[in-house]
Coordinates of C-alpha atoms (C1' of nucleotides) in Angstrom, one line a residue:
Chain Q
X1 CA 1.9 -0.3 -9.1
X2 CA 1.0 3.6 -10.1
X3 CA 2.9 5.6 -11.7
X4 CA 4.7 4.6 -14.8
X5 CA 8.2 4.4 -15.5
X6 CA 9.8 6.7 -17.9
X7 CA 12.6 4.5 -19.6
X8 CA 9.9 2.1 -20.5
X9 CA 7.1 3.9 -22.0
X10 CA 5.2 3.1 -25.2
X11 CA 7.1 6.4 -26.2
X12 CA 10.3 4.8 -26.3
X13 CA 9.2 1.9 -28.9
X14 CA 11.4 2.3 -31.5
X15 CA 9.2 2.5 -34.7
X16 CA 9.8 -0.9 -36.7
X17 CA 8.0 -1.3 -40.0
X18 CA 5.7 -3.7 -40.8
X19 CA 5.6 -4.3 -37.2
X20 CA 2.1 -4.4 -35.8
X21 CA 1.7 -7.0 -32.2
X22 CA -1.9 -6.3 -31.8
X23 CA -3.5 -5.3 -35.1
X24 CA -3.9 -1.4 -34.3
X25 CA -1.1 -0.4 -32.6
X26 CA 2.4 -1.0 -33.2
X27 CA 3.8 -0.3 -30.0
X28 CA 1.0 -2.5 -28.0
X29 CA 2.5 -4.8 -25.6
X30 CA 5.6 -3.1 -26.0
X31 CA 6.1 -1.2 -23.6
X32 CA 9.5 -3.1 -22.2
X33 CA 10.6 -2.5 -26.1
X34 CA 12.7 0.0 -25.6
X35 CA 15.5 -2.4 -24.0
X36 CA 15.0 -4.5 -27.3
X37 CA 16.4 -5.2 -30.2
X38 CA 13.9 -6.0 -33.4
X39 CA 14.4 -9.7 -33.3
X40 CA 13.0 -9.9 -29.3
X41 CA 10.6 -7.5 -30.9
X42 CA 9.0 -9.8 -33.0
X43 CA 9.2 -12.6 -30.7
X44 CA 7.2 -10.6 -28.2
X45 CA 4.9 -9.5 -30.8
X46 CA 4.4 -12.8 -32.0
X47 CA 2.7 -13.5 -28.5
X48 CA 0.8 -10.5 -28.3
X49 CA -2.9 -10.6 -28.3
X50 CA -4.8 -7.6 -28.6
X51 CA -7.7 -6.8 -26.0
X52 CA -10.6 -4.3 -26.2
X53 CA -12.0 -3.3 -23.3
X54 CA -15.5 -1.7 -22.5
X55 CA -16.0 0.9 -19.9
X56 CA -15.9 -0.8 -16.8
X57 CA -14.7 -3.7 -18.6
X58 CA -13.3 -6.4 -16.6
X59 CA -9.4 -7.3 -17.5
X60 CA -8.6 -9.7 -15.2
X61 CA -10.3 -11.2 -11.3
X62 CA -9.7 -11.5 -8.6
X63 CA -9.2 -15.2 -7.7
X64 CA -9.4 -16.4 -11.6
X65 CA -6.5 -18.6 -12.4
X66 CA -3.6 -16.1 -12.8
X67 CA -3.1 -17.4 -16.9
X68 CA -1.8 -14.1 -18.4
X69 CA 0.2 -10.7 -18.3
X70 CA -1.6 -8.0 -19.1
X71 CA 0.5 -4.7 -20.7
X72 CA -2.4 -1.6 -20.4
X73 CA -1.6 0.5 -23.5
X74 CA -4.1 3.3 -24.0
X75 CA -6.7 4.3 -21.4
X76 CA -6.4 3.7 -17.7
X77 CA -7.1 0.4 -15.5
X78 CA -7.5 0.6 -11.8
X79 CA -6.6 -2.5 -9.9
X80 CA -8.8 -2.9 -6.2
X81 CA -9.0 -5.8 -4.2
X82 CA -12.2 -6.7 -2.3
X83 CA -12.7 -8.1 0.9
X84 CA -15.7 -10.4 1.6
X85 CA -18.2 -7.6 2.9
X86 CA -17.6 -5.3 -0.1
X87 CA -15.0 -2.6 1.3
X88 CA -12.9 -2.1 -1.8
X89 CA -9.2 -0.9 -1.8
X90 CA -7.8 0.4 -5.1
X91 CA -4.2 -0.4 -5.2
X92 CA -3.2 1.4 -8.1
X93 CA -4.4 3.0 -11.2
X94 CA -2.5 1.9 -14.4
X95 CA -1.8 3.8 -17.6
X96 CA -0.3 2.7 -21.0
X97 CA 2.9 1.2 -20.7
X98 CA 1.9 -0.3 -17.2
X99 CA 2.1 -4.2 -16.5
X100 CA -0.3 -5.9 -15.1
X101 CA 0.2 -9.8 -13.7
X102 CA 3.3 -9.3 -12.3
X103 CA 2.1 -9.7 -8.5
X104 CA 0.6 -13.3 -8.7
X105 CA 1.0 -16.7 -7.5
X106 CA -1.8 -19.7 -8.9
X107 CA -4.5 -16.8 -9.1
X108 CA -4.9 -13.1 -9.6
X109 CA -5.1 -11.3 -6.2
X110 CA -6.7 -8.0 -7.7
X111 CA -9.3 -7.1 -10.1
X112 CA -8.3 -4.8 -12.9
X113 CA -11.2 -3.4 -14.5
X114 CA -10.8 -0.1 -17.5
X115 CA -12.2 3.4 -16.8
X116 CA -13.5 4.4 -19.9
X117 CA -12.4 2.6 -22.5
X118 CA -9.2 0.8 -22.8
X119 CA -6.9 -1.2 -24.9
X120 CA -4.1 -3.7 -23.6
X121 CA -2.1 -5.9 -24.6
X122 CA -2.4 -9.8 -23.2
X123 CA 0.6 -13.0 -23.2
X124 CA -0.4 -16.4 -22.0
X125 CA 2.4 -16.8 -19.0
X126 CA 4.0 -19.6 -20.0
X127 CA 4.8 -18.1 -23.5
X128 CA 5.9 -15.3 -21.6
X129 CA 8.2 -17.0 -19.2
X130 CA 9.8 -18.8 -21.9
X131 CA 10.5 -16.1 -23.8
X132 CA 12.1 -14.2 -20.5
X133 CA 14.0 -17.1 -20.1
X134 CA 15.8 -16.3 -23.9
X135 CA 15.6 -12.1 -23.4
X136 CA 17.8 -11.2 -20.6
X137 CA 17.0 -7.9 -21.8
X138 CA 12.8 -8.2 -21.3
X139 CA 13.7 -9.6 -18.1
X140 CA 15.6 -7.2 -16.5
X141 CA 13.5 -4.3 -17.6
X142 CA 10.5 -6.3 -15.8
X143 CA 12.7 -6.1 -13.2
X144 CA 12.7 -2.6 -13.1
X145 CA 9.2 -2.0 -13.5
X146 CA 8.7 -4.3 -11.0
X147 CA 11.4 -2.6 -8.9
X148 CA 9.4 0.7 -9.5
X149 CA 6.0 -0.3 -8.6
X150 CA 7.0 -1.6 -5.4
X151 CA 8.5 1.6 -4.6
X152 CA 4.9 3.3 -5.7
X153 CA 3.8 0.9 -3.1
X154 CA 5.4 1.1 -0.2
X155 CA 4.6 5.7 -1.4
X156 CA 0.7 4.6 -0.6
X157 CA 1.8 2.9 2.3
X158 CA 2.9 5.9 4.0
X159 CA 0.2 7.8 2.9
X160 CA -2.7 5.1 3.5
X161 CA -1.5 4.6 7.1
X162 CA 0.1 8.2 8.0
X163 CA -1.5 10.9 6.5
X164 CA -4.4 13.1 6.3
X165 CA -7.2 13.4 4.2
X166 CA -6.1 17.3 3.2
X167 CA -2.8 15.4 2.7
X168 CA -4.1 12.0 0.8
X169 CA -5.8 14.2 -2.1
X170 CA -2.7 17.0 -2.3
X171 CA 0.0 13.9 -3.0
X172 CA -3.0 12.5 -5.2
X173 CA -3.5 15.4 -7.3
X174 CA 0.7 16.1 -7.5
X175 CA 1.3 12.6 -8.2
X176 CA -1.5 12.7 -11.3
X177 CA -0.2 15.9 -12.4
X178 CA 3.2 14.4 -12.8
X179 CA 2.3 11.5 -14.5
X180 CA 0.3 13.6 -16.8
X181 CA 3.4 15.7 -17.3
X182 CA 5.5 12.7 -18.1
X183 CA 2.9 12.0 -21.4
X184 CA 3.5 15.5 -22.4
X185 CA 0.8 17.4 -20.8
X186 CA 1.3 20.2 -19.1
X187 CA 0.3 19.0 -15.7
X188 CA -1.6 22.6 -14.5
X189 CA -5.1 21.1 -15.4
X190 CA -5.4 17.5 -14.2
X191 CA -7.9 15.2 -15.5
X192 CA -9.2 13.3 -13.4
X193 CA -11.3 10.3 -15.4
X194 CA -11.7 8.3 -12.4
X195 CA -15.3 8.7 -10.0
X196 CA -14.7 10.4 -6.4
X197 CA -15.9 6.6 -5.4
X198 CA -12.8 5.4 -6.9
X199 CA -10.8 8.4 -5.5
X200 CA -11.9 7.6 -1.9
X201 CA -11.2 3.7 -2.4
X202 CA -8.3 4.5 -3.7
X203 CA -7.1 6.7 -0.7
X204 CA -8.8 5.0 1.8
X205 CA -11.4 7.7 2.3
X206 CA -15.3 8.5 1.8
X207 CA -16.8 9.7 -1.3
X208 CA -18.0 12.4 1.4
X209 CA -14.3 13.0 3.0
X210 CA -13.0 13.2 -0.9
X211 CA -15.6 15.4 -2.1
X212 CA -15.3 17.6 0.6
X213 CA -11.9 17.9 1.0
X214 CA -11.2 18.6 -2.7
X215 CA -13.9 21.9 -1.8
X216 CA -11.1 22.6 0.9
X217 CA -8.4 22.7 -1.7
X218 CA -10.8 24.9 -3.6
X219 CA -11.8 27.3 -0.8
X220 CA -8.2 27.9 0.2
X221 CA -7.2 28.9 -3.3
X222 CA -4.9 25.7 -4.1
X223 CA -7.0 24.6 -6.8
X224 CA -10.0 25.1 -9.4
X225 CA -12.5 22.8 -10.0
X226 CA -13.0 23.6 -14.3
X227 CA -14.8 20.7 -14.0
X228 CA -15.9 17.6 -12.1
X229 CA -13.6 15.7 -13.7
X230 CA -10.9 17.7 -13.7
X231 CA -8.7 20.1 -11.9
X232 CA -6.4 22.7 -12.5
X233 CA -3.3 23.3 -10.0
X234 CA -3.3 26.6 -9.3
X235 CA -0.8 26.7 -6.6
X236 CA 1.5 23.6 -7.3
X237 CA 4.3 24.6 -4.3
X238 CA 0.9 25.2 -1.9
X239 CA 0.2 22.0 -3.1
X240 CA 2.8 20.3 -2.0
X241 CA 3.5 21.9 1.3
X242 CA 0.0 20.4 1.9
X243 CA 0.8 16.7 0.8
X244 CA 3.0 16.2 4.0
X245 CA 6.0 15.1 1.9
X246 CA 8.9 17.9 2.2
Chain B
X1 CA 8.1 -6.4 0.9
X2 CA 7.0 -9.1 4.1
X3 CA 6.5 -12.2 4.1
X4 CA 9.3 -15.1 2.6
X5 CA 9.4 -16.4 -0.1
X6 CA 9.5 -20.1 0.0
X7 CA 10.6 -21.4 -2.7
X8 CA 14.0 -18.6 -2.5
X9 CA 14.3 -19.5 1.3
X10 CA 17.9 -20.1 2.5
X11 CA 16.9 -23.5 3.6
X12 CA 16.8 -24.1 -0.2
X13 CA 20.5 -23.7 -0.7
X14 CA 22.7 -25.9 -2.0
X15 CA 25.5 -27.5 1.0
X16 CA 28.5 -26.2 -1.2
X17 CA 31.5 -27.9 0.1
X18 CA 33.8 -24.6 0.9
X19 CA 31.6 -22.2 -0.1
X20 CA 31.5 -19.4 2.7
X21 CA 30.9 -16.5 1.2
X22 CA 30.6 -14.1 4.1
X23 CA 33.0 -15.7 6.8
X24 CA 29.8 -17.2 8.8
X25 CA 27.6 -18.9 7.4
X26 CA 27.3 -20.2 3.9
X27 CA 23.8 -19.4 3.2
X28 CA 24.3 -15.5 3.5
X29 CA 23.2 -13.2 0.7
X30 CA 22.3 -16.3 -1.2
X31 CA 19.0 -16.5 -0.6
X32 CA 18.2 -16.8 -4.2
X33 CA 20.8 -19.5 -4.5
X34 CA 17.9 -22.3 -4.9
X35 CA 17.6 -21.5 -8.3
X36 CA 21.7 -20.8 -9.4
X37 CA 24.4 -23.5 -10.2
X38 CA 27.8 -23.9 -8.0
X39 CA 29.5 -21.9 -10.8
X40 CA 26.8 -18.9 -10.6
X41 CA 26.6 -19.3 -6.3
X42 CA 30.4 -19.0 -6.6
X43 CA 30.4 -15.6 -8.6
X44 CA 27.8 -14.5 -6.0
X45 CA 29.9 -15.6 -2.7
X46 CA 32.7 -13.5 -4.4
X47 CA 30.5 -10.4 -4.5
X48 CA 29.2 -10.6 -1.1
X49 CA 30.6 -8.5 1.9
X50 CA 29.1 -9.6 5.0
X51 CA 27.5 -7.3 7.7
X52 CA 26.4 -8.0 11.7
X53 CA 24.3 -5.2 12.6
X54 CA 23.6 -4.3 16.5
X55 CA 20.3 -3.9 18.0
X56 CA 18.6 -0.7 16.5
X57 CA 21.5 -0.3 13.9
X58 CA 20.9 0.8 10.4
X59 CA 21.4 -0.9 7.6
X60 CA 20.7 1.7 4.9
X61 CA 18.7 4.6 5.2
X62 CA 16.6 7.1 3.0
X63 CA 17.9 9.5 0.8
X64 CA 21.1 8.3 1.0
X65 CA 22.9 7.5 -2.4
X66 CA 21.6 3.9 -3.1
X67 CA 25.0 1.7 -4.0
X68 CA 24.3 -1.6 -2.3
X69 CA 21.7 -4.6 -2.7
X70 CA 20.9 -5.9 1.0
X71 CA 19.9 -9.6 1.4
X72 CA 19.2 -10.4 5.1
X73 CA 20.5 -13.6 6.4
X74 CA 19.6 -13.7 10.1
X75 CA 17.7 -11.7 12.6
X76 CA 14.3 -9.0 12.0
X77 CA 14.8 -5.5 9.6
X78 CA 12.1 -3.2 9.7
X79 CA 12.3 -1.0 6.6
X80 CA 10.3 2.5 7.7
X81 CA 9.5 5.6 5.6
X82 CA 9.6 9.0 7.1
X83 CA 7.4 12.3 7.3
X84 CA 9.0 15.4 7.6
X85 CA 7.2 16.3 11.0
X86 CA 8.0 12.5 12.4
X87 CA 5.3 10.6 11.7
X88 CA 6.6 6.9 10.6
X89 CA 5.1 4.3 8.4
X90 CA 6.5 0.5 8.8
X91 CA 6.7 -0.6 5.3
X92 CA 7.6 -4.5 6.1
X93 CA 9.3 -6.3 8.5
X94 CA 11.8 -8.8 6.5
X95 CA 13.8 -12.0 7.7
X96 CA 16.3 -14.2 6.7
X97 CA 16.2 -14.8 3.2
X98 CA 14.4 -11.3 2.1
X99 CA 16.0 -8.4 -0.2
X100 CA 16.2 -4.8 0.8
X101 CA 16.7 -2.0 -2.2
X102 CA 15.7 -3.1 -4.9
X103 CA 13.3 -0.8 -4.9
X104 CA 15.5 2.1 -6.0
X105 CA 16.3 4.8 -8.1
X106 CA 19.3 7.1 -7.1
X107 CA 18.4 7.3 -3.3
X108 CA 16.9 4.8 -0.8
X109 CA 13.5 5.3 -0.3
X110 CA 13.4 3.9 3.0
X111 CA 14.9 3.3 6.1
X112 CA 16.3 -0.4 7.0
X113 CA 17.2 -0.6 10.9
X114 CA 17.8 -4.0 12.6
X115 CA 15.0 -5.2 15.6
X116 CA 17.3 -7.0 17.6
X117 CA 20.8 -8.1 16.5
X118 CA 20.8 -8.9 12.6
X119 CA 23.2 -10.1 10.0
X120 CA 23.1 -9.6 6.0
X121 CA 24.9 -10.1 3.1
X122 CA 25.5 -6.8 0.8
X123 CA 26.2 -6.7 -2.7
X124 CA 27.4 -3.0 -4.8
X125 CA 24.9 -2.5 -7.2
X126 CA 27.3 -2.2 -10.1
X127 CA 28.4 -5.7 -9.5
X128 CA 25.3 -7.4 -8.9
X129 CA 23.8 -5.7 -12.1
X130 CA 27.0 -6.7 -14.2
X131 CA 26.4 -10.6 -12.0
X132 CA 22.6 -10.1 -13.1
X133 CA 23.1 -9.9 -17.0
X134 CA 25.2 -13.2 -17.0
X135 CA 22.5 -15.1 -14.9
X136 CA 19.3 -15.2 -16.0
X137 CA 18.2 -17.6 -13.5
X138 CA 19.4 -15.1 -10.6
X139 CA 17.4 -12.3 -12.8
X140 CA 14.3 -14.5 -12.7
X141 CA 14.5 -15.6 -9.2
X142 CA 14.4 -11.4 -8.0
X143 CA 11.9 -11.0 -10.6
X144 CA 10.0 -13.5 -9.1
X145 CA 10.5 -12.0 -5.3
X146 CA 10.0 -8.5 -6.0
X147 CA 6.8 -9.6 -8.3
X148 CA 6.0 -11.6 -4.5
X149 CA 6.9 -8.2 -2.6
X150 CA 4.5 -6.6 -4.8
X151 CA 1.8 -8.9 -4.0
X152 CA 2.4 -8.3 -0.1
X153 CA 2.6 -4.5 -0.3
X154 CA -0.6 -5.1 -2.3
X155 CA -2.4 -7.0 0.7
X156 CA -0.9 -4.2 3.2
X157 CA -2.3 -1.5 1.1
X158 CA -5.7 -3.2 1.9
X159 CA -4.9 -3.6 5.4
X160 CA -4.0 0.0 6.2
X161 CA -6.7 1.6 3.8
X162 CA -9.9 -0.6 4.6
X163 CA -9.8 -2.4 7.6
X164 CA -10.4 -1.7 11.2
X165 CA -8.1 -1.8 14.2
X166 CA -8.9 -5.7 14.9
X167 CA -8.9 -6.5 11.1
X168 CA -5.5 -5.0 11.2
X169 CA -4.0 -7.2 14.3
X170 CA -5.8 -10.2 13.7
X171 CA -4.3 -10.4 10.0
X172 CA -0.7 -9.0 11.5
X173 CA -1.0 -11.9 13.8
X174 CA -1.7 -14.5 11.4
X175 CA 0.4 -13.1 9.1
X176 CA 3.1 -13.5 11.7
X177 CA 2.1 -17.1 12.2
X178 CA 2.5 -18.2 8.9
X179 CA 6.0 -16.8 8.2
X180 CA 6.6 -18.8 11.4
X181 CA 5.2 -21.8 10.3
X182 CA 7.1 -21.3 7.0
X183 CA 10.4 -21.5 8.8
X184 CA 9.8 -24.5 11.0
X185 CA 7.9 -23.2 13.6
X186 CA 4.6 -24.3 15.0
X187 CA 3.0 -20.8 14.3
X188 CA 0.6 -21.6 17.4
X189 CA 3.2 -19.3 20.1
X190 CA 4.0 -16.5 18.2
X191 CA 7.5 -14.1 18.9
X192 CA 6.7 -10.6 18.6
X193 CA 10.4 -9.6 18.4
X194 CA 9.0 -5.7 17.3
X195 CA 7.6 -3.3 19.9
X196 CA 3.9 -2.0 20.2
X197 CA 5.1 1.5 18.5
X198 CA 6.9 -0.9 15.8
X199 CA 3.7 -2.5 15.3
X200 CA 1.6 0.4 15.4
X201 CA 3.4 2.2 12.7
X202 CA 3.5 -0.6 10.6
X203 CA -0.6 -1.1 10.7
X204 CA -1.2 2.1 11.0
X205 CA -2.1 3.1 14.5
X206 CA -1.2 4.2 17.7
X207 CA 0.7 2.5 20.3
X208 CA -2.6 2.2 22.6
X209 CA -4.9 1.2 20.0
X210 CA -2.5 -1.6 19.6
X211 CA -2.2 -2.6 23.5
X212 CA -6.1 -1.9 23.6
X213 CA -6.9 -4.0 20.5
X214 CA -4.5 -7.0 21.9
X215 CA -6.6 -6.7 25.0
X216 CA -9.8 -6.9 23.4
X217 CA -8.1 -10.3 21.5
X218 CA -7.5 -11.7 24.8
X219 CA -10.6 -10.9 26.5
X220 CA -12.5 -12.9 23.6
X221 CA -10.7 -15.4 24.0
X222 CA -8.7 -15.2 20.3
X223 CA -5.4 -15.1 21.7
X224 CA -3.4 -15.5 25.2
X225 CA 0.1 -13.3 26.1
X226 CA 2.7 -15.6 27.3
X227 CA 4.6 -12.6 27.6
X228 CA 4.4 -9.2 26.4
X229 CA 6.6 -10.4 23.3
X230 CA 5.1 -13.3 22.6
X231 CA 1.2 -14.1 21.3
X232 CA -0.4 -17.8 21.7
X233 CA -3.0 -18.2 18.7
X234 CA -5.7 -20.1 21.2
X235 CA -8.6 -20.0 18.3
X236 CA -7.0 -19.4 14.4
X237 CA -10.5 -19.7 13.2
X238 CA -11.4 -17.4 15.1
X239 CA -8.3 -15.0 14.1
X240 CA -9.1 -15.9 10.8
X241 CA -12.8 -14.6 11.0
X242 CA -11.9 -11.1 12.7
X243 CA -9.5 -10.3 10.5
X244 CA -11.8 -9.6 8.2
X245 CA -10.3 -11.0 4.3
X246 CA -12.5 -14.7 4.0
Chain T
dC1 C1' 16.5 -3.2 44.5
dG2 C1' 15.6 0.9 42.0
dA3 C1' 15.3 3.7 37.7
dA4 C1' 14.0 3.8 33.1
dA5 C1' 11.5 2.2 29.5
dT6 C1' 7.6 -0.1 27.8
dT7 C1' 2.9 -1.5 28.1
dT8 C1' -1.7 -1.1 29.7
dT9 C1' -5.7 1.4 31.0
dG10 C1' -8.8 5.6 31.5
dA11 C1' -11.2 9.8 29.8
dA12 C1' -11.7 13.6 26.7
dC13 C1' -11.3 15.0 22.1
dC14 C1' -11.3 15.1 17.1
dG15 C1' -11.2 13.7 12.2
dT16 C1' -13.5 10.9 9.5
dT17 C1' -17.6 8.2 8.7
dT18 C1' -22.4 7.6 8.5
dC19 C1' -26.8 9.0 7.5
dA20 C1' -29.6 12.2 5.1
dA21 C1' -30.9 15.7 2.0
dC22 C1' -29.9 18.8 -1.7
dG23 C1' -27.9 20.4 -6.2
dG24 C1' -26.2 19.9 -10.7
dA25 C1' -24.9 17.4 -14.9
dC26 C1' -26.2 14.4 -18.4
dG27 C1' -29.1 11.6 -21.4
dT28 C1' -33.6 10.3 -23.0
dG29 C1' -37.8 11.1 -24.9
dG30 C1' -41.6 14.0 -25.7
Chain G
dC1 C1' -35.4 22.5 -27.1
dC2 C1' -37.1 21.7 -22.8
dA3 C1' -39.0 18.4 -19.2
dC4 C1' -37.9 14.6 -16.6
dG5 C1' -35.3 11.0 -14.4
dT6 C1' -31.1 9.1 -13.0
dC7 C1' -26.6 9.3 -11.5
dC8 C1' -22.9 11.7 -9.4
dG9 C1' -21.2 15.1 -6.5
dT10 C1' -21.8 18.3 -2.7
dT11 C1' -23.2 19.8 1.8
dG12 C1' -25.0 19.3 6.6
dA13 C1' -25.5 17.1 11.2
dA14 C1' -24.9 13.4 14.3
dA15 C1' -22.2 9.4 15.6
dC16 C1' -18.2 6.7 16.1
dG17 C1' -13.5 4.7 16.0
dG18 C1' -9.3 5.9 16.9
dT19 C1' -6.2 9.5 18.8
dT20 C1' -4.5 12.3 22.3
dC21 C1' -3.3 13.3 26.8
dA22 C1' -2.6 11.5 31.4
dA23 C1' -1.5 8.2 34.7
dA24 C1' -0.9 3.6 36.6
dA25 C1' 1.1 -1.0 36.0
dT26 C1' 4.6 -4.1 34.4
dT27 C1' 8.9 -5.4 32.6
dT28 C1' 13.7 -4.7 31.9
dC29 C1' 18.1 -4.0 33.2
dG30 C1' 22.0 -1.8 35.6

DNA sequence: CGAAATTTTGAACCGTTTCAACGGACGTGG
DNA sequence: CCACGTCCGTTGAAACGGTTCAAAATTTCG
């Protein structure tokens, strides 16, 4: 689910005038757009309903009746699923242009809650569906997403059940510095506006084992910690030799 | 990527008087077919080259330029990612009626090997995608299985970061049982057609830890070994409470 | 029946977790 | 503007679950 796809960022929206989904943004919800034409456009913006969300707002829960798709379009969402004592996996954290309700049958099997604020965009399903059903071209890039975030997926896999903690955080850092790259930053300093709580549930770690492993990754010169929240990549090829992957 | 699909299953297919699309059996590669018309299954048969794979063989692996759609019809695929030093990560385990690759960019991002003899129905890409745009309801019924791939990969993320060595076997178990049960079986005597390092690499542990753990299941009394491939669920309740989700 | 491969079991080891304390950042109110 | 409290992050020490190394037992198959 991390990790968004190029072809089908917010970016990509073609700018239509007059055209405005969710009352503040005209490429809300449109993050599929870019396979459109302006008629599907305004069909799809016609369903669109703008959503505000409060740090550590709740999107959708675990277990609620799965009644909408959500399309994340500025901030960041992480999506975690709890089992009944309270251990907490995050699955994936979301940025604009990311879809959210793909994965469910009768009810949501995740929680997506913002970090920091956030805005999305939200279609009932069945409005949805039926307008899939009439734009081939919405479907297939869904498709794709889909395609990608399974990919993304089966990427944690390997990491959640083979690799180490040195490893976890190096492919962790790499992967956020690419997607930062891929909105235009530069990807040398990382921010990082996710907790070390929601670092180590996210790669099935500690707070402790996170926090002291990023000081490894300091102490052996990899990176700098400008801040807490952020970190700047200050030997990206080190980096990467240390994240297991090639 | 585990776990069927019912509502996609090959049982669903239509009896097609003279429809054989891959020379054996007139379900392959048309596990989708539940949703498609005899005109739309036809245009599918005609794209479908069959394949028999021998114990252990490989039915696409990573890196390798990613031109075919994989749908198997028969027999257990274990789809694997790769470290560079080895170390292996099970992704899923698929049956009849699952699809391999769409998950892809250029390259496969995984390995697909056979457990035990295997057959499948493969499709070029080009085709399928050119097949795709003319039928929606083929578009929609992938959407819907890689949406239901999602889910799993979701629930295995949860598994492999969060959950201990018993959470991990009872839920592989039962997970097991259910896809049994799905296809007709009684899901009580479970097949384990995969070996203890098969299993261990898909829930992220050693081969002992496996052998120990399935000891530990049989020495409370959760399960019995008819054989060393083979588990009898003696108390599901029981199964259901160690492995940890409800 | 015998050899090879797989599985099970045992013991020592190790990376991560757990438990505990400390340090630093941030916001509030004096 | 600083004192204070709270929250978050860091660091340390002990404990633990799972791994590693080693060997025995069982199954498989020629």
């Amino acid at each position: 689910m991390p990790a968004s796809s190029p072809v089908l960022s917010v970016a990509h929206c073609p700018d239509i005038e007059g055209l405005n989904p969710c009352g503040q943004c005209k490429a809300r919800g449109l993050s599929v757009c870019g396979s459109l034409k302006e008629e599907g456009l305004r069909r799809l913006a016609a369903l669109a309903e703008p959503l505000d969300v409060a740090a550590g707002g709740v999107l959708l829960r675990e277990g609620d009746p799965a009644t909408h798709l959500i399309n994340v379009t500025s901030g960041m969402v992480r999506v975690s699923k709890l089992l009944p004592d309270g251990r907490r996996q995050i699955v994936g954290f979301l940025m604009a242009g990311d879809f959210l309700g793909l994965a469910s049958g009768e009810t949501y099997a995740f929680t997506a809650e913002a970090i920091g604020e956030a805005t999305a965009c939200r279609f009932r399903r069945a409005g949805y569906r039926a307008l899939l059903a009439e734009l081939p071209e919405l479907e297939a890039a869904l498709l794709e997403r889909a395609s990608h975030d399974l990919q993304a997926a089966q990427d944690h896999m390997l990491l959640l059940g083979r690799k180490t903690a040195i490893e976890r955080l190096a492919s962790f850092l790499l992967d956020l510095s690419g997607r930062a790259a891929r909105t235009g930053d530069d990807g040398v300093v990382v921010d990082l506006p996710m907790s070390r709580a929601e670092i180590a549930d996210y790669l099935g770690l500690t707070i402790e084992t996170v926090s002291r492993t990023m000081s490894r990754l300091k102490a052996g010169g990899a990176i700098t910690l400008p801040s807490q929240r952020a970190v700047r990549i200050e030997q990206s090829e080190r980096l990467r030799a240390l994240s297991g992957d090639a």
